[in-house]
Tab-separated table of C-alpha atoms in Angstrom:
chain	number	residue	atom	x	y	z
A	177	UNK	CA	-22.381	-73.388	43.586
A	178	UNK	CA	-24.240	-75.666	46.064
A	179	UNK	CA	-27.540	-76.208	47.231
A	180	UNK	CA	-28.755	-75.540	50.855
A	181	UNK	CA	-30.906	-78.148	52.910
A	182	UNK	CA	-33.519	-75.437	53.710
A	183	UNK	CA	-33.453	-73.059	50.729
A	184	UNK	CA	-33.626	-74.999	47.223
A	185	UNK	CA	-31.699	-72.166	45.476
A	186	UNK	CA	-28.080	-72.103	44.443
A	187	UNK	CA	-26.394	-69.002	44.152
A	188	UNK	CA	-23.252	-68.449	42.175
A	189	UNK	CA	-21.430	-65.234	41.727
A	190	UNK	CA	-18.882	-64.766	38.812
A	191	UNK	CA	-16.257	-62.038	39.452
A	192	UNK	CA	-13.066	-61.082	37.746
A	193	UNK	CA	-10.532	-58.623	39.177
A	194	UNK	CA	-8.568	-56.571	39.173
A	195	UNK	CA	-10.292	-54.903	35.915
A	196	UNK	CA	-13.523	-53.332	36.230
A	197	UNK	CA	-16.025	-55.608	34.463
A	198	UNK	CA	-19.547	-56.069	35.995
A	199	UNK	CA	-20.162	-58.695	38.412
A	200	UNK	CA	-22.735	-61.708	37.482
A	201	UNK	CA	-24.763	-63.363	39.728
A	202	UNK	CA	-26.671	-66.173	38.851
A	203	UNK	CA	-29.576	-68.027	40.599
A	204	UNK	CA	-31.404	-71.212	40.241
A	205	UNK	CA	-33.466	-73.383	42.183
A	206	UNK	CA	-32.359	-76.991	42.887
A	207	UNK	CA	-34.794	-78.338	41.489
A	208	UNK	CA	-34.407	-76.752	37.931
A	209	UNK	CA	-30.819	-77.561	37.631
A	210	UNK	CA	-31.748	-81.292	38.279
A	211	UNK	CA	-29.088	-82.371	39.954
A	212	UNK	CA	-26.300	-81.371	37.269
A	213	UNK	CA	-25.681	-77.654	38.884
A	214	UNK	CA	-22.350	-77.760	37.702
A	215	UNK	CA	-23.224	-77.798	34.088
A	216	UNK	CA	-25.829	-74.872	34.201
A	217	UNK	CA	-23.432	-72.913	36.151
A	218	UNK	CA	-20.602	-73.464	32.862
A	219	UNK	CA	-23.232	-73.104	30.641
A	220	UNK	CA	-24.548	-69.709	32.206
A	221	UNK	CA	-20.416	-68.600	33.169
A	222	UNK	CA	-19.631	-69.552	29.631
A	223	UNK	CA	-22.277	-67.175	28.453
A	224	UNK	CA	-21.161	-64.367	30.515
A	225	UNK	CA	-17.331	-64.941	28.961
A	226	UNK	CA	-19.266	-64.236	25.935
A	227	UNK	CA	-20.687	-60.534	27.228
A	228	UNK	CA	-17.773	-59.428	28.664
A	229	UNK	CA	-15.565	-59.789	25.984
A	230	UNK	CA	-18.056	-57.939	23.776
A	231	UNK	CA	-18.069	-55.548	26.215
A	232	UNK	CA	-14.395	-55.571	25.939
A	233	UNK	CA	-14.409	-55.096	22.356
A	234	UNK	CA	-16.702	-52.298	22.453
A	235	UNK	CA	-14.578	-50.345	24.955
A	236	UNK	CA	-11.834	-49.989	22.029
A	237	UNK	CA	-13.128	-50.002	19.061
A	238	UNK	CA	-13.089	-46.742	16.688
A	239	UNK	CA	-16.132	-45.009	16.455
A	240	UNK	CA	-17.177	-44.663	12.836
A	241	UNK	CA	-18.462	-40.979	11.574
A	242	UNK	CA	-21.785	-41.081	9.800
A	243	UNK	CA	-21.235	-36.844	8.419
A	244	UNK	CA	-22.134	-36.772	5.202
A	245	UNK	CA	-18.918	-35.034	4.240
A	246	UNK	CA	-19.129	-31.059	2.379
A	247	UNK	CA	-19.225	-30.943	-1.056
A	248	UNK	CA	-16.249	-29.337	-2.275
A	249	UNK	CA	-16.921	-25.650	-4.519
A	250	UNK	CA	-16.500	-25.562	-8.060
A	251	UNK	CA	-13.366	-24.021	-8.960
A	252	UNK	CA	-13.633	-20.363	-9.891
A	253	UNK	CA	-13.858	-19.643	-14.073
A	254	UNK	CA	-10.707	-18.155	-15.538
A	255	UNK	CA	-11.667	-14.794	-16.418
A	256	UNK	CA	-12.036	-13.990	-20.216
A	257	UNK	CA	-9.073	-12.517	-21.578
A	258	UNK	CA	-9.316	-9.527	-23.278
A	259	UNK	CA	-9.649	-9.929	-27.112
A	260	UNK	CA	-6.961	-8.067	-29.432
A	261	UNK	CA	-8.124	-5.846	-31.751
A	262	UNK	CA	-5.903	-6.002	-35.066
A	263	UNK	CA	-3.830	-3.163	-36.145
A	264	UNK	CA	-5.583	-1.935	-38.969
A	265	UNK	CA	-8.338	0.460	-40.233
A	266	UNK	CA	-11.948	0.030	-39.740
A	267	UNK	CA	-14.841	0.864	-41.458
A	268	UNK	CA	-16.046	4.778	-41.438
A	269	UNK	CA	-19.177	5.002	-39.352
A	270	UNK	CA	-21.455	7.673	-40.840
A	271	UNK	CA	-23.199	9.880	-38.204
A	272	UNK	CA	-27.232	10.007	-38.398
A	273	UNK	CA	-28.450	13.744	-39.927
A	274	UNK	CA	-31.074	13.323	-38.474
A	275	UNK	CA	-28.861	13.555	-34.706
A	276	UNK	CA	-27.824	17.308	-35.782
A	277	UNK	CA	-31.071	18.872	-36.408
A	278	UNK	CA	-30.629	22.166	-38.303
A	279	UNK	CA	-27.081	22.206	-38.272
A	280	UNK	CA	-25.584	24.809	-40.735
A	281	UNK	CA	-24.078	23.711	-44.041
A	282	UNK	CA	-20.390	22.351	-44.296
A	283	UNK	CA	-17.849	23.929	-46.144
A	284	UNK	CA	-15.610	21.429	-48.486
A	285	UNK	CA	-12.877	23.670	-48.533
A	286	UNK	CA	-13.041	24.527	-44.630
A	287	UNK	CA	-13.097	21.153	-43.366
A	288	UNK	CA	-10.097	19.924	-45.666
A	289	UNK	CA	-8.101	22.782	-44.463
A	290	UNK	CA	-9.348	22.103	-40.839
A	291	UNK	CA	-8.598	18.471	-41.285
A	292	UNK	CA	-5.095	19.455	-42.099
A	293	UNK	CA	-4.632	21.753	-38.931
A	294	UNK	CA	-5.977	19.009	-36.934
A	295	UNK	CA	-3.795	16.120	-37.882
A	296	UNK	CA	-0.528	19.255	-37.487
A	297	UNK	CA	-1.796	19.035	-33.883
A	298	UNK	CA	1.533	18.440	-31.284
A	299	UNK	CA	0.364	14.960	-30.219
A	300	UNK	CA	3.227	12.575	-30.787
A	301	UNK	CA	2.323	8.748	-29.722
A	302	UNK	CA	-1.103	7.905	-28.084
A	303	UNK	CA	-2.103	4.895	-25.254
A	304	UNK	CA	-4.775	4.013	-23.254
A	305	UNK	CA	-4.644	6.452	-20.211
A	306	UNK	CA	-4.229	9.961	-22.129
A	307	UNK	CA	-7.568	10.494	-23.066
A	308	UNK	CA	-9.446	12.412	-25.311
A	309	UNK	CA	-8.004	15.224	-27.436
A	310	UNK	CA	-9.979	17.368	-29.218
A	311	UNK	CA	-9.828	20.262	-31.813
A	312	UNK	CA	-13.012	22.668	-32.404
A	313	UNK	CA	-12.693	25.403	-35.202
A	314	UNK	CA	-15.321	27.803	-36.203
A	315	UNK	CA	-15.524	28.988	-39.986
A	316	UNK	CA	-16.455	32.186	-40.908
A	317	UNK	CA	-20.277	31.741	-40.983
A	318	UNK	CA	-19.600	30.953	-37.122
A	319	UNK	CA	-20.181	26.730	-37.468
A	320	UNK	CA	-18.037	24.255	-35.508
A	321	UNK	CA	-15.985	22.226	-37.139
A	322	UNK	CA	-15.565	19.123	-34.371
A	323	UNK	CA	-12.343	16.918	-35.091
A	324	UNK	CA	-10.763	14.335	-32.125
A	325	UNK	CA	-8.837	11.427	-31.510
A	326	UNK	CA	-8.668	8.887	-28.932
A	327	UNK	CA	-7.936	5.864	-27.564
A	328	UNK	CA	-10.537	3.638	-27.446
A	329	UNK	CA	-11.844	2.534	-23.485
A	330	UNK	CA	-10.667	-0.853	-22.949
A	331	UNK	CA	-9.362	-1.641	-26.302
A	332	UNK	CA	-5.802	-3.513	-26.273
A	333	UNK	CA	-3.772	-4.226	-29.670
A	334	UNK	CA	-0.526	-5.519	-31.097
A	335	UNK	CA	1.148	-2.240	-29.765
A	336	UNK	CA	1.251	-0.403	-26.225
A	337	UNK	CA	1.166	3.248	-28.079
A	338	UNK	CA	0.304	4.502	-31.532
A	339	UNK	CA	1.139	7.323	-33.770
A	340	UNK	CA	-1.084	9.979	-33.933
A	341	UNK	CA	-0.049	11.167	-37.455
A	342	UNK	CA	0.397	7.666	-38.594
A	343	UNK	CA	-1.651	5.202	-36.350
A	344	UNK	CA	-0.397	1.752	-38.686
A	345	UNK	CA	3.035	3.103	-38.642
A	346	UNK	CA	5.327	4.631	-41.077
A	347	UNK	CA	4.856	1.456	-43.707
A	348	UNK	CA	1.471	2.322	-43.651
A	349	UNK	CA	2.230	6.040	-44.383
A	350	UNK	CA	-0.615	6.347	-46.698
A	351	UNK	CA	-3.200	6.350	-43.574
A	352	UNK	CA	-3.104	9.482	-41.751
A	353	UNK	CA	-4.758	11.859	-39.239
A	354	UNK	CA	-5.272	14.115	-42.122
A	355	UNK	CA	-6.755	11.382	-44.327
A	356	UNK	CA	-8.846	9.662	-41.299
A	357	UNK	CA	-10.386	12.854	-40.497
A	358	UNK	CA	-11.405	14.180	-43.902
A	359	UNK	CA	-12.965	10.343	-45.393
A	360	UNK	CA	-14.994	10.651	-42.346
A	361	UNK	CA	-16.863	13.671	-44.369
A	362	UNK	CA	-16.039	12.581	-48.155
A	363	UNK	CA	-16.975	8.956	-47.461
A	364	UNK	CA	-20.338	9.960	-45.691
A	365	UNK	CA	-23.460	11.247	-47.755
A	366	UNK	CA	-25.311	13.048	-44.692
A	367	UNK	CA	-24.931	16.753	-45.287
A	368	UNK	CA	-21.839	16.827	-44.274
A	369	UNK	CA	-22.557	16.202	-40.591
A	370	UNK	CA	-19.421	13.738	-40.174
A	371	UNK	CA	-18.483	10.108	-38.713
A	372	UNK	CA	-15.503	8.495	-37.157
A	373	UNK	CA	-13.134	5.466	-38.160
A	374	UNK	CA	-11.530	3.095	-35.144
A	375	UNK	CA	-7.567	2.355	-36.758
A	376	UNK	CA	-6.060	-0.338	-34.089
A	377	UNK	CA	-7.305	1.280	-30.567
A	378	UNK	CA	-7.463	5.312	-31.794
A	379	UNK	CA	-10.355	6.542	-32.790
A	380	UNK	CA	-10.484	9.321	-35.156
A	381	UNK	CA	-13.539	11.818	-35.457
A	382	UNK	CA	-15.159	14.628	-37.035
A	383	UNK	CA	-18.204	16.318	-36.400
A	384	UNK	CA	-19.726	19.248	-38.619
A	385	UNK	CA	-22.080	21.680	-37.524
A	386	UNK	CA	-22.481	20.670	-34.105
A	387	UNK	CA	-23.660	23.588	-31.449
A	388	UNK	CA	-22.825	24.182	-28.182
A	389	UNK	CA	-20.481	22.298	-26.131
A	390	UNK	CA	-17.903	20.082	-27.452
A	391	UNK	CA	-18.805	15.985	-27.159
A	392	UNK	CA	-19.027	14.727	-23.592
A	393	UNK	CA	-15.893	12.828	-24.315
A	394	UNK	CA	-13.511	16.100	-24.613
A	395	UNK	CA	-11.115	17.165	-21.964
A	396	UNK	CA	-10.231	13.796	-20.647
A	397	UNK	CA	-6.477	12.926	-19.582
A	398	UNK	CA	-5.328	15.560	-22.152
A	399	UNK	CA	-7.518	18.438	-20.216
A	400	UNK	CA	-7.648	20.677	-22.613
A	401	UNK	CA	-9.264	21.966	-25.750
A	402	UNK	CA	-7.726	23.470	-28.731
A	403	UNK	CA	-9.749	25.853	-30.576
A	404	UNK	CA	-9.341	28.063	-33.664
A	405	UNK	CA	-11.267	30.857	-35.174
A	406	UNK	CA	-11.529	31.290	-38.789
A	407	UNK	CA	-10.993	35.210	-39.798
A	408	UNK	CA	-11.372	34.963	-43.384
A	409	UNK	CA	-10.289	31.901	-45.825
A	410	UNK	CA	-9.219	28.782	-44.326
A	411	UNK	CA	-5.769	29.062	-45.478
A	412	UNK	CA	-5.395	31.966	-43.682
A	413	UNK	CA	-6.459	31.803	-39.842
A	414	UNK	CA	-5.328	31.949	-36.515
A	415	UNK	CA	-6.004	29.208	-33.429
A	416	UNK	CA	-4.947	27.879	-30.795
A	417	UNK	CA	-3.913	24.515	-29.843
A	418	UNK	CA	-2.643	22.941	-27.073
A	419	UNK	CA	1.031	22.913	-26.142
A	420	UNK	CA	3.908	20.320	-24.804
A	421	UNK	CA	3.113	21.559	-21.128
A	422	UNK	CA	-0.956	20.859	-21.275
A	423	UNK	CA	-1.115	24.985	-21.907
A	424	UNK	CA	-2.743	26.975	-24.635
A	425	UNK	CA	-0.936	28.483	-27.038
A	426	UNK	CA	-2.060	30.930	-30.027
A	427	UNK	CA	-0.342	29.650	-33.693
A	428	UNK	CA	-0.573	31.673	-36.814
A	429	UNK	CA	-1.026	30.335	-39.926
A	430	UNK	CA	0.110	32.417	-42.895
């Protein structure tokens, strides 16, 4: 830096190459610097040392995200398993009278022998996706006589299949179709109208005196219906039932 005779101003211009950092220029009067330009020109080049290498710095140094970062999803619940029903017999639900309004009178003798037809039935082992199967008979005063079996929707036990004849297996030979079927009218006190009784997933029903159509439930998986037609006494009748190839086919009972 230096100071002109006719212009009391000294300029001084800081460079560095060959990198690309801005050029400083600084300018003073004579008269400010006193007559020490030397040191205002380190102090002012030491302060520009000072800028550049900030400057420096900031060329490479990481940029630091702010993002508030996503919060991460609750993991999805395990889904409930299914609960298992035990392998044994249930209570007898009794039907409400009051659900079969007039229905005819129910013969003791018919629905024991009608019980026993029923649980004679060709149905060997029973699982979840066969369905409904169903047995109507009509006495002699022309009443139905309801009786099915079938595994309950969505039920799951100790065992893949059960015996229709014996649904707890042959150590539990005392509970039967026949026996199922027949409590469900001795056990209930409403006029002899009926109830059913779950035994592991199988259901087991009778209905007496019901009109019309069979239950909703009938002719499911199995497909079809057997029916028999009292002629005279219950021991001596002829029906039909259902056959090993989903037909029907007539059976005579002497």
């Amino acid at each position: 830096m230096a100071c002109d005779a006719n212009d009391r101003t000294a300029t001084s211009t800081l460079t560095e190459t060959p990198r690309e950092y801005p050029t400083a220029t600084v300018t003073a009067t004579c008269g400010e610097m006193g007559r020490q330009p030397d040191s205002v020109i380190s102090s002012i080049a030491s302060q520009f040392l000072l800028d550049e290498a900030s400057w420096d710095l900031g060329r490479f140094m990481p940029t630091t995200s702010t993002a508030t970062p996503s919060p991460t999803p609750p993991p999805n619940p395990s889904p409930t398993p299914t609960p298992i029903t035990p392998l044994t017999r249930g209570p007898i639900k009794c039907f409400n009278e009051a659900d079969f309004p007039g229905h005819a009178d129910i013969q003791p003798d018919d629905q024991d022998a009608f019980s026993r037809d029923f649980s004679a039935l060709n149905i060997d082992t029973i699982g979840p996706d066969d369905g409904s199967f169903p047995y109507r008979v009509k006495d002699s005063h022309g009443v139905f006589y309801d009786y099915r079996v079938e595994w309950v929707a969505g039920c799951v036990t100790t065992v893949e299949r059960q015996d229709f004849r014996f649904p707890l297996g042959m150590s539990q030979s005392l509970i039967t179709a026949y026996l199922l079927v027949r409590e469900d009218y001795t056990k209930c006190n409403n006029g002899g109208v009926g109830g059913s009784c779950q035994v592991g997933c199988l259901l087991y029903t009778f209905e007496g005196g019901r009109g019309g159509q069979v239950a909703d439930s009938i002719d499911q998986g199995f497909g079809q219906l057997a029916v028999a037609q009292s002629q005279s006494a219950p021991s001596n009748h002829s029906h039909y039932v259902a056959g090993e190839d989903g037909g029907i086919v007539i059976d005579d009972l002497k």
